[in-house]
Tab-separated table of C-alpha atoms in Angstrom:
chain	number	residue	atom	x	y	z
A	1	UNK	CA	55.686	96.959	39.715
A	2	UNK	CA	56.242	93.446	41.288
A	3	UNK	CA	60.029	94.512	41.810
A	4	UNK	CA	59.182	97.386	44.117
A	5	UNK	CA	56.266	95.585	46.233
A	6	UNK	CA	58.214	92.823	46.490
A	7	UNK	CA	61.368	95.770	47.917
A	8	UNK	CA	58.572	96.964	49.750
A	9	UNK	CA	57.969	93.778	51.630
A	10	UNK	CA	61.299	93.153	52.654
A	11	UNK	CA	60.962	96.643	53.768
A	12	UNK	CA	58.843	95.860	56.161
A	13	UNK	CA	60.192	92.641	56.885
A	14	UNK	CA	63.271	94.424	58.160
A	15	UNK	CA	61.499	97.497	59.815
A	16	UNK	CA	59.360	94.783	62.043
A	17	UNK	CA	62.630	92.940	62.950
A	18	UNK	CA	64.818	96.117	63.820
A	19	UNK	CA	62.623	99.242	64.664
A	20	UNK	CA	59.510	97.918	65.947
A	21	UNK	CA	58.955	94.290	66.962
A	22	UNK	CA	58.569	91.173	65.676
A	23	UNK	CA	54.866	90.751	65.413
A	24	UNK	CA	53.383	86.984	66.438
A	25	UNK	CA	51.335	85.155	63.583
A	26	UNK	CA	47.725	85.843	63.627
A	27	UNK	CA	45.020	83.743	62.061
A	28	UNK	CA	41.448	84.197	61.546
A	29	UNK	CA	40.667	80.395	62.682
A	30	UNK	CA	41.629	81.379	66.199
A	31	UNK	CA	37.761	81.398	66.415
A	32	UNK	CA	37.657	77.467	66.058
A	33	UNK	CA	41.324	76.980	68.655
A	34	UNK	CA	41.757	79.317	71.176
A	35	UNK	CA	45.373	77.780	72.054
A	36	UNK	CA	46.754	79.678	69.417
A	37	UNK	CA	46.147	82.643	71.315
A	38	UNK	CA	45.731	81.846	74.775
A	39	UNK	CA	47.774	78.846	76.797
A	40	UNK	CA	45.032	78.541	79.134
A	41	UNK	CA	42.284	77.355	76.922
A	42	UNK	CA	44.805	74.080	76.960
A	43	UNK	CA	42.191	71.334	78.605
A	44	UNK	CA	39.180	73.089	78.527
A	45	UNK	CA	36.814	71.018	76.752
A	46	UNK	CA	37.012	66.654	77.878
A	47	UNK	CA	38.770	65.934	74.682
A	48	UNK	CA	42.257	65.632	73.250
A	49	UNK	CA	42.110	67.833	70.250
A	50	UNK	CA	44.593	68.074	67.528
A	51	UNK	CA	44.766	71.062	64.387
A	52	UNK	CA	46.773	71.786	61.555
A	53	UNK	CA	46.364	74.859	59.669
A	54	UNK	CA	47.607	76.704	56.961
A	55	UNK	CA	47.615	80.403	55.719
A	56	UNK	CA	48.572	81.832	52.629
A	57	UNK	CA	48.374	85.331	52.932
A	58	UNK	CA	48.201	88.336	50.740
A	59	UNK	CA	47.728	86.580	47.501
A	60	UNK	CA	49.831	87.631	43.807
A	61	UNK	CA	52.313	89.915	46.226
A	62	UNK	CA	55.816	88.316	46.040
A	63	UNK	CA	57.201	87.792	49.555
A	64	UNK	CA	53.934	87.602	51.567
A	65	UNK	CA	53.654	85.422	54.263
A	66	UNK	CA	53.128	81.879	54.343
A	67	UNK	CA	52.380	80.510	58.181
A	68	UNK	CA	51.673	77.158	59.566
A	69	UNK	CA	50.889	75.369	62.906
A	70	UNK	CA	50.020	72.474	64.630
A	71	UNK	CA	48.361	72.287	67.913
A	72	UNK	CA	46.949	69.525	70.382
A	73	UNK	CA	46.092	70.227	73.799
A	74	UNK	CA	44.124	67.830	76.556
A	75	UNK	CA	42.809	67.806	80.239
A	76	UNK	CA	44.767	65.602	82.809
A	77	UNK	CA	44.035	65.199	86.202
A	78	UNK	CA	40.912	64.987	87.383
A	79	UNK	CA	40.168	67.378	83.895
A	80	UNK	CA	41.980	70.436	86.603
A	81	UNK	CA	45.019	70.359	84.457
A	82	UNK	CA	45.337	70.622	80.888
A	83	UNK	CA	48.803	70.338	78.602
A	84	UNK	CA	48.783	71.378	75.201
A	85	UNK	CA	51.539	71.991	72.318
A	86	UNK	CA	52.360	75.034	69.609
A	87	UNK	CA	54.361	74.600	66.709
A	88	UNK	CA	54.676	77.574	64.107
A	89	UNK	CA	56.338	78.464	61.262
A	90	UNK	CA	56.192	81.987	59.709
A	91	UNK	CA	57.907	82.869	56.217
A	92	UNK	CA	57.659	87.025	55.097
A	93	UNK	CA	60.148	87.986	52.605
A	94	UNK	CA	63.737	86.887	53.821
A	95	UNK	CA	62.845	86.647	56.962
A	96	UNK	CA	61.631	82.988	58.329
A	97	UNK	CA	60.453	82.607	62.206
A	98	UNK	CA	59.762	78.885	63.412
A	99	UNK	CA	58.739	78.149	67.103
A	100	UNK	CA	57.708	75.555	69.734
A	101	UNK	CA	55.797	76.005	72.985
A	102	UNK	CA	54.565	73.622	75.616
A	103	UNK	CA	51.130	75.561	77.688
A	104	UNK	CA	49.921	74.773	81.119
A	105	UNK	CA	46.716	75.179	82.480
A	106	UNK	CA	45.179	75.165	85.965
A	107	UNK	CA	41.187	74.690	86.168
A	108	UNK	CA	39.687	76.473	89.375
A	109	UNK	CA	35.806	75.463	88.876
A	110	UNK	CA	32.533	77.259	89.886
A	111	UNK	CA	28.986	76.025	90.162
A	112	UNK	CA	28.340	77.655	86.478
A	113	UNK	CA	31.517	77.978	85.031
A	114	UNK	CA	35.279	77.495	85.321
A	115	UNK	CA	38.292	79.673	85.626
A	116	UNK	CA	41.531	78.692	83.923
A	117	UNK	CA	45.194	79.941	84.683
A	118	UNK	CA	47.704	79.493	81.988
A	119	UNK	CA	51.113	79.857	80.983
A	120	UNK	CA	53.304	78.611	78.115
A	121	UNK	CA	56.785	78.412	77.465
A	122	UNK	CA	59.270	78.119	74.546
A	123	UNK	CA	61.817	78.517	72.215
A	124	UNK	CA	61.610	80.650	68.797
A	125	UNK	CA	64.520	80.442	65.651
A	126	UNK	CA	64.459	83.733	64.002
A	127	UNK	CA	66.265	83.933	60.702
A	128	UNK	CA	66.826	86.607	58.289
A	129	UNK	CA	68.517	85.847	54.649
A	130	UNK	CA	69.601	89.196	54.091
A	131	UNK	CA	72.134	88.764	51.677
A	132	UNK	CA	69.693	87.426	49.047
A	133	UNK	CA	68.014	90.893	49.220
A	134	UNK	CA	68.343	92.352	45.321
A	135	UNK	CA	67.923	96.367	44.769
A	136	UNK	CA	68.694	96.321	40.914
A	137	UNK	CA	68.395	94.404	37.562
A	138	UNK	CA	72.388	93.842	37.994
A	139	UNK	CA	71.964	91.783	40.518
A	140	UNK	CA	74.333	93.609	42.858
A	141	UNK	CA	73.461	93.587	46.794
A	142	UNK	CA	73.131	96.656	48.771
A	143	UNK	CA	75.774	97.140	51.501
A	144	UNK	CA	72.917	97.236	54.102
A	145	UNK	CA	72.240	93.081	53.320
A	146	UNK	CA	75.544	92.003	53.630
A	147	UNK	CA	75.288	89.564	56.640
A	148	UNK	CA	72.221	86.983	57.353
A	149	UNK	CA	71.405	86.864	61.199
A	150	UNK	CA	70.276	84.035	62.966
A	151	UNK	CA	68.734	84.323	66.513
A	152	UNK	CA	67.229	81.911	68.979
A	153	UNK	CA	64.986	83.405	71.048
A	154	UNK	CA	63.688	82.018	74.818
A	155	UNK	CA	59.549	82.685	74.638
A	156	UNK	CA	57.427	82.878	78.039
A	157	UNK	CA	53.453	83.743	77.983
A	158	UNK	CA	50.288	83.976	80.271
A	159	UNK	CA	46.539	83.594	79.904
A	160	UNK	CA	43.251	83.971	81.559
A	161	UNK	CA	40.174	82.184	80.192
A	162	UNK	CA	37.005	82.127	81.670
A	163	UNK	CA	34.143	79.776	80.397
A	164	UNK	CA	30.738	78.585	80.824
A	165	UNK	CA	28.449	76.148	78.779
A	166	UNK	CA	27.266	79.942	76.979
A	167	UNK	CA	30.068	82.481	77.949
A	168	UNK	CA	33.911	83.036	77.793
A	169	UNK	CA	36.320	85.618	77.971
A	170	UNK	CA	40.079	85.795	78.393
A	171	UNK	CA	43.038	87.743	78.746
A	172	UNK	CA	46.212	86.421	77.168
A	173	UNK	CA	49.935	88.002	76.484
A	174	UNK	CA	51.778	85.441	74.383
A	175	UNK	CA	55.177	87.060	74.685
A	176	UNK	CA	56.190	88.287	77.871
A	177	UNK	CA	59.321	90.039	78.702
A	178	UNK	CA	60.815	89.296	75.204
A	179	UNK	CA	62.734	92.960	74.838
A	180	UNK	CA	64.217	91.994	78.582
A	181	UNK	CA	64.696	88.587	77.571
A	182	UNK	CA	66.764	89.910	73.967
A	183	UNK	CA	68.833	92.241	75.822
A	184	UNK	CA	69.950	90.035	78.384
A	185	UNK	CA	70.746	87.128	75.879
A	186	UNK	CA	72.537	89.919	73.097
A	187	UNK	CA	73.476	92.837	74.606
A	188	UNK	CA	76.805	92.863	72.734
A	189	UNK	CA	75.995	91.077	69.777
A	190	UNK	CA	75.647	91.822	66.544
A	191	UNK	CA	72.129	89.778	67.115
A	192	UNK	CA	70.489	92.279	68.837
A	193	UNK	CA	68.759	93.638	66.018
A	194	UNK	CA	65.349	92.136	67.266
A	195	UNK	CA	62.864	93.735	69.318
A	196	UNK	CA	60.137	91.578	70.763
A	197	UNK	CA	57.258	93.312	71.248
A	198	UNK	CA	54.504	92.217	74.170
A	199	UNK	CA	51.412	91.301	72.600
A	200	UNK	CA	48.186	91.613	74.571
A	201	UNK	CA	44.795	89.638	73.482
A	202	UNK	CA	41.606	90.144	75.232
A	203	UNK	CA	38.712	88.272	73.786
A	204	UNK	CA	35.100	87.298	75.077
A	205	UNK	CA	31.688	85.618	73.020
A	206	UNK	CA	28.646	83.959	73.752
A	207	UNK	CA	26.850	81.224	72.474
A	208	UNK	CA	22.567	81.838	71.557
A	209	UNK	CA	19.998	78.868	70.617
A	210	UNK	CA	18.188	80.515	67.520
A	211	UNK	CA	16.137	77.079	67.227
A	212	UNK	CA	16.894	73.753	68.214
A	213	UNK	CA	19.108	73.175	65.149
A	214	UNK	CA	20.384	76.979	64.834
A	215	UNK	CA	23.034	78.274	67.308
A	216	UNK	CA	24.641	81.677	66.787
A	217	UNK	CA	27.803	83.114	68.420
A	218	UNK	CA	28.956	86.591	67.889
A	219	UNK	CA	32.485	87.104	69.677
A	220	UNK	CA	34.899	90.185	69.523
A	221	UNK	CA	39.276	90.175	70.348
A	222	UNK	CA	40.711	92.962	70.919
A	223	UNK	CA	44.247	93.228	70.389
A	224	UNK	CA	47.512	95.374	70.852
A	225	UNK	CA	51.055	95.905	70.554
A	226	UNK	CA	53.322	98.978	71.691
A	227	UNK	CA	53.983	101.216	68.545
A	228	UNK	CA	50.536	100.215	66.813
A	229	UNK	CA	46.738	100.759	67.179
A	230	UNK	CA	44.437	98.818	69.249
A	231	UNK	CA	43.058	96.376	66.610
A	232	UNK	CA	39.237	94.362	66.899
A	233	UNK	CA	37.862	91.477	65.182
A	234	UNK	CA	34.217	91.102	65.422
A	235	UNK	CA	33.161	87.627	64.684
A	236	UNK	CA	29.714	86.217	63.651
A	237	UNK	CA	29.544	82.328	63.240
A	238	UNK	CA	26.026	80.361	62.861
A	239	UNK	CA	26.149	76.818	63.607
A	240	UNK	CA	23.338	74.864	61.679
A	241	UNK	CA	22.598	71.044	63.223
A	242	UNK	CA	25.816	71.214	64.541
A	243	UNK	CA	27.438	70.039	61.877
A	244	UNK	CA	28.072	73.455	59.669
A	245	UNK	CA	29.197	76.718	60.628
A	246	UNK	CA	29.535	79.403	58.511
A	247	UNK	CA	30.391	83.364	59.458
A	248	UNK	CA	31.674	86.282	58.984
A	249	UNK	CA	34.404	89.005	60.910
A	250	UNK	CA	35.509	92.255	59.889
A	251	UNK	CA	39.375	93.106	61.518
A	252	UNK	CA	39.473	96.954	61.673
A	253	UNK	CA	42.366	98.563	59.209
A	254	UNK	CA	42.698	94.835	57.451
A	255	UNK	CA	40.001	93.191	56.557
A	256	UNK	CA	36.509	91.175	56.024
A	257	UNK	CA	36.575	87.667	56.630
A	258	UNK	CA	34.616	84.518	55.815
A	259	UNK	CA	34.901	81.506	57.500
A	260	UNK	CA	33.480	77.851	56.954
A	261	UNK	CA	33.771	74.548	59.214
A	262	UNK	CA	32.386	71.890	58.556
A	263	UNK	CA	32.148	68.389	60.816
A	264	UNK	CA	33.186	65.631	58.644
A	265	UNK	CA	32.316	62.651	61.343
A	266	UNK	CA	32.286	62.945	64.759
A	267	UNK	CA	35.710	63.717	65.504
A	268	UNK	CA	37.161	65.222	62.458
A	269	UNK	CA	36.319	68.870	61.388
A	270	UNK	CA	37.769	71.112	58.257
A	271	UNK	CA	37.839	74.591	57.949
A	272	UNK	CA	38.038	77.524	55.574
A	273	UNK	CA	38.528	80.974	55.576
A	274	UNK	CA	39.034	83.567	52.976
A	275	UNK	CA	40.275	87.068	54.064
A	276	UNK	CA	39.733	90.066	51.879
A	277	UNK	CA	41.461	93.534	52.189
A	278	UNK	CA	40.143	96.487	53.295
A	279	UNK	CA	42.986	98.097	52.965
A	280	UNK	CA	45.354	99.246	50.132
A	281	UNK	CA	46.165	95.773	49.663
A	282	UNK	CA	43.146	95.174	48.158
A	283	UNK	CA	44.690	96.464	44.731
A	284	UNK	CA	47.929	94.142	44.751
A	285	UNK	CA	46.099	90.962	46.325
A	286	UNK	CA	43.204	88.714	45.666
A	287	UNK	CA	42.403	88.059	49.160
A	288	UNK	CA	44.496	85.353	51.619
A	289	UNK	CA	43.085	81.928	52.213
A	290	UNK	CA	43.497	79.624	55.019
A	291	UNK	CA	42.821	76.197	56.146
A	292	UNK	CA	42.542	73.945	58.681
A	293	UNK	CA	42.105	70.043	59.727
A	294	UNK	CA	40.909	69.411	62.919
A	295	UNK	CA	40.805	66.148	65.051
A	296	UNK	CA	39.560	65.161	68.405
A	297	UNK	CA	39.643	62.032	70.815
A	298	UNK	CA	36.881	61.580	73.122
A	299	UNK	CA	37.947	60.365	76.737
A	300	UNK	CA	34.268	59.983	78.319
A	301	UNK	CA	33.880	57.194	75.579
A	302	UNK	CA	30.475	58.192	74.297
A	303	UNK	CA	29.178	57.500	70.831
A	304	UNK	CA	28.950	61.679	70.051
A	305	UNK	CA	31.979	63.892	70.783
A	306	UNK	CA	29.914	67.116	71.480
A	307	UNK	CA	30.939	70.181	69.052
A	308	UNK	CA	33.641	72.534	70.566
A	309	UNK	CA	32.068	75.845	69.810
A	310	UNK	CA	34.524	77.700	71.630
């Protein structure tokens, strides 16, 4: 049994690299650092914030992926322009995906609110270890997985993020133009077997006082990509003395979520979140768990760094 889910992982793996795109990394702490989804959430709040986070997905299934990242982002400027930083690392079967990208943001402000304009660009390093693919107990490879293919990949992507001290909403596409972009670069390569897909995000939540030491913010993101169905996350997160948050989001087709942060001191937060299938995978996998270590630097120099609920 392990033998064919793990053959029908690298299935996948190679269907998503040659037939029908090669899907970003999604978390379920997005909730907690919009960067990883939107370059113009980069200097939005009057702090420089660093995060690390880890997922480990799909539990007790060979070949599932493992992702990390690191992000920091800050306001410069006159707080109109903020800079921030992706790095990400994605390992699913034999198929490993590391990037970096740098984000801009522009802040255009209102009396209630502001409006941000971003965009991000990078590089990605896509590479696929086919020849350690095994289809029988002899050990003998399969004609198809005779070469390994290594690809690096230019990465360009735009955001809109709208925010008050209650309300936000934003529009983001990660990856623009990467088909154009791959068949410009490897038109008559042997590399060409990738197919980046754009992905589009839209996302919006708002923030409601329960009591003066209860706050509650439901949020929803919708997402697509060509070739798949529209996906939403509805989120749920209660803050209590704004020092723990605990909630919950269900991810239509995948999954239920819970997630946990809690504020350590005044600039360092951790987070948790466990991810149970809805899906199929429920009966190979005990869930996926990820992680996440958050710091921030306060520039106005005040004694309390105020929580970053969105």
């Amino acid at each position: 049994m392990k033998k064919i889910i793990k053959l029908s992982i690298v299935i996948i793996t190679i269907a998503n690299t040659t037939a029908i795109a090669q899907q970003d990394p999604m978390y379920s702490q997005y909730v907690f650092n919009g960067l990883i989804i939107n370059p113009a959430y980069a200097g939005s709040h009057n702090v420089l914030s660093t995060t690390l986070l880890y997922r480990n997905q799909w539990v007790n299934i060979p070949g599932a992926p493992k992702t990390g990242a690191f992000s920091i982002d800050a306001p410069v400027k006159n707080q109109k322009v903020g800079l921030g930083l992706n790095v990400e690392f994605d390992k699913i079967g034999v198929t490993n995906y590391s990037g970096i990208n740098g984000a801009y943001s522009y802040k255009i402000k209102f009396s209630k609110g502001a409006l941000n304009f971003g965009v991000q660009a990078g590089v990605g390093f896509y590479n696929s270890n086919f020849t350690s693919v095994k289809y029988s107990d002899g050990g003998i490879s399969d004609e198809a997985f005779q070469n390994n293919y290594h690809d690096l990949m230019p990465t360009f992507g735009f955001g809109m993020y709208y925010y008050t001290d209650r309300f936000y909403a934003g529009l983001s596409i990660p990856q623009i133009a990467g088909h154009a972009i791959q068949k410009a670069l490897y038109s008559n390569s042997e590399s060409a077997h990738l197919d980046l897909a754009n992905h589009y995000f839209i996302t919006s939540g708002y923030l409601f006082d329960l009591s003066p030491d209860m706050k509650f913010k439901p949020s929803v993101l919708l997402k697509y990509v060509g070739g798949a169905p529209i996906e939403i996350d509805l989120n749920s997160i209660v803050w209590f003395y704004d020092i723990l948050a605990l909630g919950v989001s269900y991810r239509s087709l995948a999954s239920v979520d819970f997630l946990c942060q809690i504020r350590l001191s005044n600039r360092l937060y951790l987070g948790y979140a466990y991810e149970y299938a809805t899906n199929s995978l429920k009966h190979f996998s005990s869930g996926s768990h990820e992680i996440m270590l958050q710091y921030v630097f306060d520039f106005s120099h005040g004694k309390i760094v105020t929580p970053r609920f969105f």
